[in-house]
mmCIF file of C-alpha atoms in Angstrom:
data_model
loop_
_atom_site.group_PDB
_atom_site.id
_atom_site.type_symbol
_atom_site.label_atom_id
_atom_site.label_comp_id
_atom_site.label_asym_id
_atom_site.label_seq_id
_atom_site.Cartn_x
_atom_site.Cartn_y
_atom_site.Cartn_z
ATOM 1 C CA UNK A 1 -20.679 35.385 -36.058
ATOM 2 C CA UNK A 2 -19.855 37.426 -39.158
ATOM 3 C CA UNK A 3 -17.118 37.002 -41.733
ATOM 4 C CA UNK A 4 -14.338 39.575 -41.375
ATOM 5 C CA UNK A 5 -14.968 42.537 -43.605
ATOM 6 C CA UNK A 6 -12.809 43.801 -46.440
ATOM 7 C CA UNK A 7 -10.698 46.312 -44.517
ATOM 8 C CA UNK A 8 -9.775 48.240 -47.660
ATOM 9 C CA UNK A 9 -13.423 48.909 -48.607
ATOM 10 C CA UNK A 10 -15.500 48.513 -45.431
ATOM 11 C CA UNK A 11 -18.401 50.700 -46.601
ATOM 12 C CA UNK A 12 -18.812 48.699 -49.805
ATOM 13 C CA UNK A 13 -18.578 45.454 -47.831
ATOM 14 C CA UNK A 14 -21.225 46.460 -45.295
ATOM 15 C CA UNK A 15 -23.575 47.620 -48.046
ATOM 16 C CA UNK A 16 -23.108 44.262 -49.775
ATOM 17 C CA UNK A 17 -24.075 42.572 -46.503
ATOM 18 C CA UNK A 18 -27.173 44.765 -46.369
ATOM 19 C CA UNK A 19 -28.057 43.822 -49.954
ATOM 20 C CA UNK A 20 -27.732 40.158 -49.008
ATOM 21 C CA UNK A 21 -30.271 40.748 -46.251
ATOM 22 C CA UNK A 22 -32.618 42.568 -48.649
ATOM 23 C CA UNK A 23 -32.581 39.620 -51.055
ATOM 24 C CA UNK A 24 -33.851 37.224 -48.379
ATOM 25 C CA UNK A 25 -37.524 38.162 -48.610
ATOM 26 C CA UNK A 26 -37.743 39.645 -52.104
ATOM 27 C CA UNK A 27 -41.244 39.140 -53.469
ATOM 28 C CA UNK A 28 -42.690 38.357 -50.054
ATOM 29 C CA UNK A 29 -43.057 41.804 -48.467
ATOM 30 C CA UNK A 30 -46.405 42.746 -50.065
ATOM 31 C CA UNK A 31 -46.585 46.475 -50.910
ATOM 32 C CA UNK A 32 -43.429 47.279 -48.948
ATOM 33 C CA UNK A 33 -39.886 47.170 -50.350
ATOM 34 C CA UNK A 34 -37.564 44.357 -49.324
ATOM 35 C CA UNK A 35 -34.838 46.151 -47.380
ATOM 36 C CA UNK A 36 -31.611 45.023 -45.753
ATOM 37 C CA UNK A 37 -29.910 46.736 -42.832
ATOM 38 C CA UNK A 38 -26.521 46.307 -41.144
ATOM 39 C CA UNK A 39 -25.431 48.119 -37.964
ATOM 40 C CA UNK A 40 -21.723 48.449 -37.207
ATOM 41 C CA UNK A 41 -19.582 49.805 -34.415
ATOM 42 C CA UNK A 42 -15.805 50.237 -34.530
ATOM 43 C CA UNK A 43 -15.905 48.664 -38.004
ATOM 44 C CA UNK A 44 -17.540 45.442 -36.750
ATOM 45 C CA UNK A 45 -21.074 44.225 -37.392
ATOM 46 C CA UNK A 46 -23.220 44.250 -34.256
ATOM 47 C CA UNK A 47 -26.660 43.657 -35.772
ATOM 48 C CA UNK A 48 -28.466 42.878 -39.023
ATOM 49 C CA UNK A 49 -32.069 42.908 -40.197
ATOM 50 C CA UNK A 50 -34.290 42.402 -43.228
ATOM 51 C CA UNK A 51 -37.875 43.354 -43.969
ATOM 52 C CA UNK A 52 -40.117 40.621 -42.590
ATOM 53 C CA UNK A 53 -42.494 38.435 -44.580
ATOM 54 C CA UNK A 54 -45.581 40.522 -45.474
ATOM 55 C CA UNK A 55 -43.580 43.739 -44.986
ATOM 56 C CA UNK A 56 -43.469 44.316 -41.228
ATOM 57 C CA UNK A 57 -41.489 44.911 -39.104
ATOM 58 C CA UNK A 58 -39.065 46.867 -41.262
ATOM 59 C CA UNK A 59 -35.382 45.955 -41.604
ATOM 60 C CA UNK A 60 -34.205 48.940 -39.539
ATOM 61 C CA UNK A 61 -36.607 48.086 -36.722
ATOM 62 C CA UNK A 62 -35.185 44.566 -36.498
ATOM 63 C CA UNK A 63 -31.555 45.655 -36.756
ATOM 64 C CA UNK A 64 -32.018 48.348 -34.100
ATOM 65 C CA UNK A 65 -33.610 45.967 -31.612
ATOM 66 C CA UNK A 66 -30.751 46.485 -29.146
ATOM 67 C CA UNK A 67 -30.322 48.739 -26.133
ATOM 68 C CA UNK A 68 -29.467 52.382 -26.781
ATOM 69 C CA UNK A 69 -26.157 51.956 -24.958
ATOM 70 C CA UNK A 70 -25.072 49.280 -27.447
ATOM 71 C CA UNK A 71 -26.202 51.345 -30.428
ATOM 72 C CA UNK A 72 -24.842 54.712 -29.341
ATOM 73 C CA UNK A 73 -22.380 56.112 -31.913
ATOM 74 C CA UNK A 74 -23.024 53.196 -34.275
ATOM 75 C CA UNK A 75 -23.187 53.359 -38.068
ATOM 76 C CA UNK A 76 -26.157 52.065 -40.020
ATOM 77 C CA UNK A 77 -26.066 50.716 -43.588
ATOM 78 C CA UNK A 78 -29.417 50.339 -45.293
ATOM 79 C CA UNK A 79 -30.199 49.518 -48.920
ATOM 80 C CA UNK A 80 -33.056 52.015 -49.250
ATOM 81 C CA UNK A 81 -33.629 55.444 -47.752
ATOM 82 C CA UNK A 82 -35.278 54.924 -44.318
ATOM 83 C CA UNK A 83 -38.990 55.708 -44.182
ATOM 84 C CA UNK A 84 -39.998 58.945 -42.494
ATOM 85 C CA UNK A 85 -43.794 58.703 -42.554
ATOM 86 C CA UNK A 86 -46.317 57.197 -40.155
ATOM 87 C CA UNK A 87 -48.126 54.165 -41.549
ATOM 88 C CA UNK A 88 -48.989 50.937 -39.763
ATOM 89 C CA UNK A 89 -45.679 51.344 -37.923
ATOM 90 C CA UNK A 90 -43.766 54.444 -36.728
ATOM 91 C CA UNK A 91 -41.098 55.827 -39.100
ATOM 92 C CA UNK A 92 -37.685 54.159 -39.070
ATOM 93 C CA UNK A 93 -36.029 57.586 -39.186
ATOM 94 C CA UNK A 94 -37.462 58.386 -35.773
ATOM 95 C CA UNK A 95 -36.106 55.112 -34.375
ATOM 96 C CA UNK A 96 -32.637 55.773 -35.832
ATOM 97 C CA UNK A 97 -32.565 59.156 -34.101
ATOM 98 C CA UNK A 98 -33.858 57.708 -30.829
ATOM 99 C CA UNK A 99 -31.252 54.906 -30.736
ATOM 100 C CA UNK A 100 -28.253 57.243 -31.011
ATOM 101 C CA UNK A 101 -26.920 56.172 -34.424
ATOM 102 C CA UNK A 102 -24.201 58.605 -35.520
ATOM 103 C CA UNK A 103 -24.016 57.914 -39.273
ATOM 104 C CA UNK A 104 -26.381 56.493 -41.902
ATOM 105 C CA UNK A 105 -25.336 55.068 -45.280
ATOM 106 C CA UNK A 106 -27.933 54.290 -47.950
ATOM 107 C CA UNK A 107 -27.829 53.805 -51.725
ATOM 108 C CA UNK A 108 -31.272 54.501 -53.224
ATOM 109 C CA UNK A 109 -33.876 57.152 -52.448
ATOM 110 C CA UNK A 110 -37.308 55.821 -51.539
ATOM 111 C CA UNK A 111 -39.641 56.624 -54.501
ATOM 112 C CA UNK A 112 -42.561 56.752 -52.049
ATOM 113 C CA UNK A 113 -43.550 60.437 -52.036
ATOM 114 C CA UNK A 114 -44.161 60.273 -48.293
ATOM 115 C CA UNK A 115 -40.466 59.590 -47.670
ATOM 116 C CA UNK A 116 -38.499 60.738 -50.719
ATOM 117 C CA UNK A 117 -35.489 62.763 -49.486
ATOM 118 C CA UNK A 118 -37.276 63.593 -46.218
ATOM 119 C CA UNK A 119 -35.244 61.291 -43.999
ATOM 120 C CA UNK A 120 -32.018 63.012 -45.071
ATOM 121 C CA UNK A 121 -33.327 66.325 -43.779
ATOM 122 C CA UNK A 122 -34.589 64.827 -40.503
ATOM 123 C CA UNK A 123 -31.399 62.901 -39.809
ATOM 124 C CA UNK A 124 -29.137 65.853 -40.541
ATOM 125 C CA UNK A 125 -31.354 68.070 -38.421
ATOM 126 C CA UNK A 126 -30.591 65.724 -35.518
ATOM 127 C CA UNK A 127 -26.833 65.886 -36.211
ATOM 128 C CA UNK A 128 -26.628 62.450 -37.808
ATOM 129 C CA UNK A 129 -24.219 62.214 -40.738
ATOM 130 C CA UNK A 130 -25.833 60.913 -43.935
ATOM 131 C CA UNK A 131 -23.947 59.392 -46.844
ATOM 132 C CA UNK A 132 -25.555 58.247 -50.081
ATOM 133 C CA UNK A 133 -23.220 55.412 -51.080
ATOM 134 C CA UNK A 134 -21.620 54.484 -54.380
ATOM 135 C CA UNK A 135 -23.622 51.268 -54.897
ATOM 136 C CA UNK A 136 -26.573 53.157 -56.355
ATOM 137 C CA UNK A 137 -26.613 51.466 -59.792
ATOM 138 C CA UNK A 138 -26.510 47.945 -58.351
ATOM 139 C CA UNK A 139 -29.175 48.755 -55.770
ATOM 140 C CA UNK A 140 -31.350 50.567 -58.320
ATOM 141 C CA UNK A 141 -31.416 47.400 -60.391
ATOM 142 C CA UNK A 142 -32.446 45.419 -57.328
ATOM 143 C CA UNK A 143 -35.261 47.909 -56.633
ATOM 144 C CA UNK A 144 -36.570 48.067 -60.209
ATOM 145 C CA UNK A 145 -39.785 46.305 -59.225
ATOM 146 C CA UNK A 146 -40.438 48.530 -56.214
ATOM 147 C CA UNK A 147 -39.614 51.721 -58.142
ATOM 148 C CA UNK A 148 -41.996 50.717 -60.943
ATOM 149 C CA UNK A 149 -44.669 49.794 -58.410
ATOM 150 C CA UNK A 150 -44.418 53.225 -56.793
ATOM 151 C CA UNK A 151 -44.106 55.345 -59.943
ATOM 152 C CA UNK A 152 -46.412 53.669 -62.514
ATOM 153 C CA UNK A 153 -49.912 52.122 -62.562
ATOM 154 C CA UNK A 154 -48.420 48.649 -63.087
ATOM 155 C CA UNK A 155 -46.453 46.035 -61.151
ATOM 156 C CA UNK A 156 -43.128 44.652 -62.396
ATOM 157 C CA UNK A 157 -43.639 41.795 -64.890
ATOM 158 C CA UNK A 158 -41.279 38.899 -65.565
ATOM 159 C CA UNK A 159 -42.144 36.431 -68.344
ATOM 160 C CA UNK A 160 -40.627 32.964 -68.587
ATOM 161 C CA UNK A 161 -40.641 30.479 -71.415
ATOM 162 C CA UNK A 162 -38.766 27.224 -72.067
ATOM 163 C CA UNK A 163 -37.712 25.968 -75.509
ATOM 164 C CA UNK A 164 -35.723 23.106 -76.969
ATOM 165 C CA UNK A 165 -32.387 23.787 -78.641
ATOM 166 C CA UNK A 166 -34.292 24.027 -81.944
ATOM 167 C CA UNK A 167 -36.839 26.406 -80.348
ATOM 168 C CA UNK A 168 -39.900 24.206 -79.957
ATOM 169 C CA UNK A 169 -42.097 24.898 -76.931
ATOM 170 C CA UNK A 170 -43.933 21.560 -76.762
ATOM 171 C CA UNK A 171 -42.697 17.967 -76.849
ATOM 172 C CA UNK A 172 -45.174 15.630 -78.576
ATOM 173 C CA UNK A 173 -43.954 12.816 -76.327
ATOM 174 C CA UNK A 174 -45.164 14.835 -73.322
ATOM 175 C CA UNK A 175 -41.709 14.788 -71.769
ATOM 176 C CA UNK A 176 -39.890 17.661 -70.092
ATOM 177 C CA UNK A 177 -38.062 19.956 -72.510
ATOM 178 C CA UNK A 178 -35.576 21.273 -69.948
ATOM 179 C CA UNK A 179 -33.545 19.472 -67.300
ATOM 180 C CA UNK A 180 -34.127 19.274 -63.547
ATOM 181 C CA UNK A 181 -31.786 22.205 -62.839
ATOM 182 C CA UNK A 182 -33.853 24.495 -65.069
ATOM 183 C CA UNK A 183 -37.069 23.324 -63.446
ATOM 184 C CA UNK A 184 -35.650 23.951 -59.974
ATOM 185 C CA UNK A 185 -34.650 27.449 -61.071
ATOM 186 C CA UNK A 186 -38.262 28.103 -62.117
ATOM 187 C CA UNK A 187 -39.461 27.066 -58.651
ATOM 188 C CA UNK A 188 -36.915 29.447 -57.133
ATOM 189 C CA UNK A 189 -38.239 32.241 -59.366
ATOM 190 C CA UNK A 190 -41.762 31.535 -58.145
ATOM 191 C CA UNK A 191 -40.582 32.024 -54.565
ATOM 192 C CA UNK A 192 -39.489 35.634 -55.125
ATOM 193 C CA UNK A 193 -42.586 36.800 -56.995
ATOM 194 C CA UNK A 194 -45.734 37.588 -55.055
ATOM 195 C CA UNK A 195 -48.087 36.334 -57.750
ATOM 196 C CA UNK A 196 -47.969 34.082 -60.799
ATOM 197 C CA UNK A 197 -50.152 34.479 -63.896
ATOM 198 C CA UNK A 198 -51.294 31.722 -66.210
ATOM 199 C CA UNK A 199 -54.279 30.958 -68.446
ATOM 200 C CA UNK A 200 -57.154 28.573 -67.876
ATOM 201 C CA UNK A 201 -56.001 26.709 -71.011
ATOM 202 C CA UNK A 202 -52.693 25.955 -69.294
ATOM 203 C CA UNK A 203 -54.515 24.768 -66.161
ATOM 204 C CA UNK A 204 -56.834 22.524 -68.211
ATOM 205 C CA UNK A 205 -53.871 21.098 -70.155
ATOM 206 C CA UNK A 206 -51.354 20.610 -67.323
ATOM 207 C CA UNK A 207 -53.387 20.874 -64.086
ATOM 208 C CA UNK A 208 -50.416 22.828 -62.710
ATOM 209 C CA UNK A 209 -50.089 23.551 -58.987
ATOM 210 C CA UNK A 210 -48.095 26.749 -59.640
ATOM 211 C CA UNK A 211 -46.456 26.551 -56.227
ATOM 212 C CA UNK A 212 -42.843 26.491 -55.084
ATOM 213 C CA UNK A 213 -41.755 22.941 -54.318
ATOM 214 C CA UNK A 214 -38.278 23.657 -52.974
ATOM 215 C CA UNK A 215 -37.864 22.471 -49.389
ATOM 216 C CA UNK A 216 -37.753 25.463 -47.066
ATOM 217 C CA UNK A 217 -39.427 27.771 -49.598
ATOM 218 C CA UNK A 218 -42.831 26.114 -49.991
ATOM 219 C CA UNK A 219 -44.448 28.747 -47.775
ATOM 220 C CA UNK A 220 -43.273 31.381 -50.270
ATOM 221 C CA UNK A 221 -45.431 30.073 -53.094
ATOM 222 C CA UNK A 222 -47.005 32.968 -55.007
ATOM 223 C CA UNK A 223 -50.681 33.848 -55.205
ATOM 224 C CA UNK A 224 -52.130 32.217 -58.325
ATOM 225 C CA UNK A 225 -53.732 34.454 -60.953
ATOM 226 C CA UNK A 226 -55.811 32.650 -63.585
ATOM 227 C CA UNK A 227 -57.015 34.415 -66.746
ATOM 228 C CA UNK A 228 -60.238 32.636 -67.666
ATOM 229 C CA UNK A 229 -62.562 34.574 -69.957
ATOM 230 C CA UNK A 230 -65.398 32.014 -69.926
ATOM 231 C CA UNK A 231 -64.740 30.459 -66.485
ATOM 232 C CA UNK A 232 -63.805 27.090 -67.964
ATOM 233 C CA UNK A 233 -61.439 26.118 -65.150
ATOM 234 C CA UNK A 234 -62.374 22.711 -63.646
ATOM 235 C CA UNK A 235 -63.611 22.897 -60.063
ATOM 236 C CA UNK A 236 -61.246 20.053 -59.124
ATOM 237 C CA UNK A 237 -58.138 21.795 -60.542
ATOM 238 C CA UNK A 238 -55.061 21.686 -58.305
ATOM 239 C CA UNK A 239 -54.916 25.476 -58.055
ATOM 240 C CA UNK A 240 -58.400 25.483 -56.494
ATOM 241 C CA UNK A 241 -57.639 22.863 -53.847
ATOM 242 C CA UNK A 242 -58.579 24.225 -50.413
ATOM 243 C CA UNK A 243 -55.540 22.498 -48.918
ATOM 244 C CA UNK A 244 -53.385 24.885 -50.909
ATOM 245 C CA UNK A 245 -52.900 27.804 -48.512
ATOM 246 C CA UNK A 246 -51.950 30.312 -51.216
ATOM 247 C CA UNK A 247 -55.087 31.948 -52.508
ATOM 248 C CA UNK A 248 -56.256 32.022 -56.112
ATOM 249 C CA UNK A 249 -57.630 34.975 -58.078
ATOM 250 C CA UNK A 250 -59.531 34.596 -61.351
ATOM 251 C CA UNK A 251 -60.115 37.307 -63.960
ATOM 252 C CA UNK A 252 -62.992 36.697 -66.375
ATOM 253 C CA UNK A 253 -65.394 38.485 -68.736
ATOM 254 C CA UNK A 254 -68.340 36.212 -69.572
ATOM 255 C CA UNK A 255 -70.698 35.905 -66.606
ATOM 256 C CA UNK A 256 -71.605 32.446 -65.271
ATOM 257 C CA UNK A 257 -73.636 32.742 -62.073
ATOM 258 C CA UNK A 258 -73.457 29.084 -60.996
ATOM 259 C CA UNK A 259 -69.712 28.758 -61.680
ATOM 260 C CA UNK A 260 -68.968 31.999 -59.851
ATOM 261 C CA UNK A 261 -70.886 30.769 -56.807
ATOM 262 C CA UNK A 262 -68.992 27.465 -56.775
ATOM 263 C CA UNK A 263 -65.637 29.222 -57.141
ATOM 264 C CA UNK A 264 -66.412 31.663 -54.342
ATOM 265 C CA UNK A 265 -67.351 28.729 -52.103
ATOM 266 C CA UNK A 266 -63.789 27.502 -52.640
ATOM 267 C CA UNK A 267 -62.413 30.834 -51.439
ATOM 268 C CA UNK A 268 -61.479 32.098 -54.904
ATOM 269 C CA UNK A 269 -61.482 35.861 -55.511
ATOM 270 C CA UNK A 270 -63.119 36.737 -58.838
ATOM 271 C CA UNK A 271 -62.901 39.962 -60.854
ATOM 272 C CA UNK A 272 -64.617 40.843 -64.111
ATOM 273 C CA UNK A 273 -62.485 42.773 -66.606
ATOM 274 C CA UNK A 274 -62.924 44.183 -70.108
ATOM 275 C CA UNK A 275 -61.826 42.647 -73.391
ATOM 276 C CA UNK A 276 -59.190 44.269 -75.581
ATOM 277 C CA UNK A 277 -59.509 44.900 -79.332
ATOM 278 C CA UNK A 278 -58.504 41.279 -80.029
ATOM 279 C CA UNK A 279 -61.234 39.932 -77.714
ATOM 280 C CA UNK A 280 -58.716 38.821 -75.108
ATOM 281 C CA UNK A 281 -58.905 39.815 -71.453
ATOM 282 C CA UNK A 282 -57.409 43.290 -71.114
ATOM 283 C CA UNK A 283 -53.938 42.726 -69.654
ATOM 284 C CA UNK A 284 -53.379 46.372 -68.750
ATOM 285 C CA UNK A 285 -56.600 46.414 -66.753
ATOM 286 C CA UNK A 286 -55.579 43.188 -65.015
ATOM 287 C CA UNK A 287 -52.121 44.505 -64.114
ATOM 288 C CA UNK A 288 -53.603 47.760 -62.839
ATOM 289 C CA UNK A 289 -55.957 45.781 -60.605
ATOM 290 C CA UNK A 290 -53.115 43.599 -59.316
ATOM 291 C CA UNK A 291 -51.105 46.683 -58.416
ATOM 292 C CA UNK A 292 -54.087 48.091 -56.509
ATOM 293 C CA UNK A 293 -54.285 44.786 -54.633
ATOM 294 C CA UNK A 294 -50.681 45.302 -53.507
ATOM 295 C CA UNK A 295 -48.793 43.006 -55.881
ATOM 296 C CA UNK A 296 -45.337 44.284 -56.847
ATOM 297 C CA UNK A 297 -43.738 41.385 -58.698
ATOM 298 C CA UNK A 298 -45.695 39.378 -61.285
ATOM 299 C CA UNK A 299 -44.383 36.148 -62.818
ATOM 300 C CA UNK A 300 -46.000 35.055 -66.095
ATOM 301 C CA UNK A 301 -45.712 31.305 -66.627
ATOM 302 C CA UNK A 302 -48.060 30.146 -69.338
ATOM 303 C CA UNK A 303 -48.361 28.970 -72.920
ATOM 304 C CA UNK A 304 -47.018 30.795 -75.939
ATOM 305 C CA UNK A 305 -50.292 32.642 -76.664
ATOM 306 C CA UNK A 306 -50.513 34.489 -73.341
ATOM 307 C CA UNK A 307 -46.748 35.036 -73.182
ATOM 308 C CA UNK A 308 -46.789 36.563 -76.679
ATOM 309 C CA UNK A 309 -49.730 38.742 -75.700
ATOM 310 C CA UNK A 310 -47.750 40.180 -72.785
ATOM 311 C CA UNK A 311 -44.670 40.725 -74.964
ATOM 312 C CA UNK A 312 -46.437 42.410 -77.862
ATOM 313 C CA UNK A 313 -48.416 44.675 -75.541
ATOM 314 C CA UNK A 314 -45.064 45.899 -74.175
ATOM 315 C CA UNK A 315 -45.928 44.831 -70.624
ATOM 316 C CA UNK A 316 -42.810 42.784 -69.858
ATOM 317 C CA UNK A 317 -39.862 44.132 -67.877
ATOM 318 C CA UNK A 318 -37.682 41.009 -67.728
ATOM 319 C CA UNK A 319 -37.848 38.019 -70.058
ATOM 320 C CA UNK A 320 -36.408 34.667 -68.947
ATOM 321 C CA UNK A 321 -35.573 32.270 -71.774
ATOM 322 C CA UNK A 322 -34.665 28.688 -70.841
ATOM 323 C CA UNK A 323 -32.973 26.841 -73.723
ATOM 324 C CA UNK A 324 -32.548 23.073 -73.512
ATOM 325 C CA UNK A 325 -29.530 21.302 -74.970
ATOM 326 C CA UNK A 326 -31.890 18.846 -76.697
ATOM 327 C CA UNK A 327 -33.273 19.091 -80.240
ATOM 328 C CA UNK A 328 -36.849 17.867 -80.609
ATOM 329 C CA UNK A 329 -37.016 17.725 -84.416
ATOM 330 C CA UNK A 330 -40.138 15.838 -85.529
ATOM 331 C CA UNK A 331 -41.267 15.517 -81.910
ATOM 332 C CA UNK A 332 -41.436 19.294 -81.480
ATOM 333 C CA UNK A 333 -44.498 21.534 -81.729
ATOM 334 C CA UNK A 334 -44.930 25.327 -81.892
ATOM 335 C CA UNK A 335 -41.562 26.634 -83.053
ATOM 336 C CA UNK A 336 -41.117 30.241 -81.913
ATOM 337 C CA UNK A 337 -37.642 31.075 -83.210
ATOM 338 C CA UNK A 338 -38.771 33.554 -85.884
ATOM 339 C CA UNK A 339 -41.384 35.313 -83.760
ATOM 340 C CA UNK A 340 -39.046 35.514 -80.764
ATOM 341 C CA UNK A 341 -36.163 36.891 -82.817
ATOM 342 C CA UNK A 342 -38.498 39.410 -84.419
ATOM 343 C CA UNK A 343 -39.669 40.677 -81.047
ATOM 344 C CA UNK A 344 -36.289 40.710 -79.315
ATOM 345 C CA UNK A 345 -34.376 42.151 -82.286
ATOM 346 C CA UNK A 346 -34.788 45.807 -81.349
ATOM 347 C CA UNK A 347 -35.640 45.494 -77.677
ATOM 348 C CA UNK A 348 -33.314 42.919 -76.240
ATOM 349 C CA UNK A 349 -30.631 43.673 -73.722
ATOM 350 C CA UNK A 350 -29.015 40.477 -72.519
ATOM 351 C CA UNK A 351 -28.460 41.124 -68.844
ATOM 352 C CA UNK A 352 -27.397 37.695 -67.686
ATOM 353 C CA UNK A 353 -26.518 34.207 -68.909
ATOM 354 C CA UNK A 354 -26.447 31.127 -66.692
ATOM 355 C CA UNK A 355 -25.272 27.629 -67.588
ATOM 356 C CA UNK A 356 -27.590 25.063 -66.011
ATOM 357 C CA UNK A 357 -25.595 21.878 -66.636
ATOM 358 C CA UNK A 358 -26.377 21.774 -70.344
ATOM 359 C CA UNK A 359 -29.407 24.034 -70.413
ATOM 360 C CA UNK A 360 -29.029 27.806 -70.653
ATOM 361 C CA UNK A 361 -30.959 30.586 -68.959
ATOM 362 C CA UNK A 362 -30.798 33.951 -70.712
ATOM 363 C CA UNK A 363 -32.291 37.005 -69.012
ATOM 364 C CA UNK A 364 -33.355 39.841 -71.296
ATOM 365 C CA UNK A 365 -33.869 43.233 -69.739
ATOM 366 C CA UNK A 366 -36.754 44.573 -71.837
ATOM 367 C CA UNK A 367 -37.321 47.817 -69.919
#
């Protein structure tokens, strides 16, 4: 049963419902966009759908899974222009026509060249009214990662770092810097990114699992990407545990035949990449490879060195800064206030601020 719509602005309301559906599987649809779809008749919702985990079936296919008699003369609200090309599934545009939908509302054109603007022509040709809605800016922000994935050689990159109130990144006492609400938010972020990048140094230091440990979202843990130039990662590291169903990928440069064999026996995918001018693994080459592997949304969760490397190579789209309400003083290590201010001075656009019961989360829109 659905909540009664806003009768004064029904189109806006239905598109908001569709956006809510699209958000459900963000970061879990592989190379496909996460789309939401709402079907209405006589101004009442009769069906909804979202893109499934791993990208198929599409949102429209799920929402239109009713008899033609029930869908005849209905109106369809979808967050992204319906696909019009044949891939692993038939085009959604063809299904919309077949099911007797009379009007289609969407907000953002599909940047995929196989579909861009083509569905509009096909729908109108079959006497279906098409309306590009007024929620374009909001939906374009939601589809930033997919648009970048389709129009550039790189995936969308979000970097996260946590600091004390006096901007230290490490507590000498080996205690958490941020509170439990901030840490839960990080796990939520992991769930809507399809891969997470860290360094072998971070794995050696923390033996992180890099999974999502929120009940109900554990199966949405991202693929783990480890940057390990000399293949120093311990074979017994948590991220290499065979019980962990989410696979691990390692990028390296210095060849180690025995270690590579042992890692492959654990099911790890391994790729050799070049070094940049500073003798670090080439991040652009790594991101290009990840995009080719079908990763849209990359979450960087590592130490200050790798995070800084991403920032200063201008590879970050969104930057998430968690600030604790605690000062570490003499117990703090690696103060980044000056370097962070220097970087963000000319590039920062504060998009969002969230109060996390004492801690703060600031989102900077870098690109």
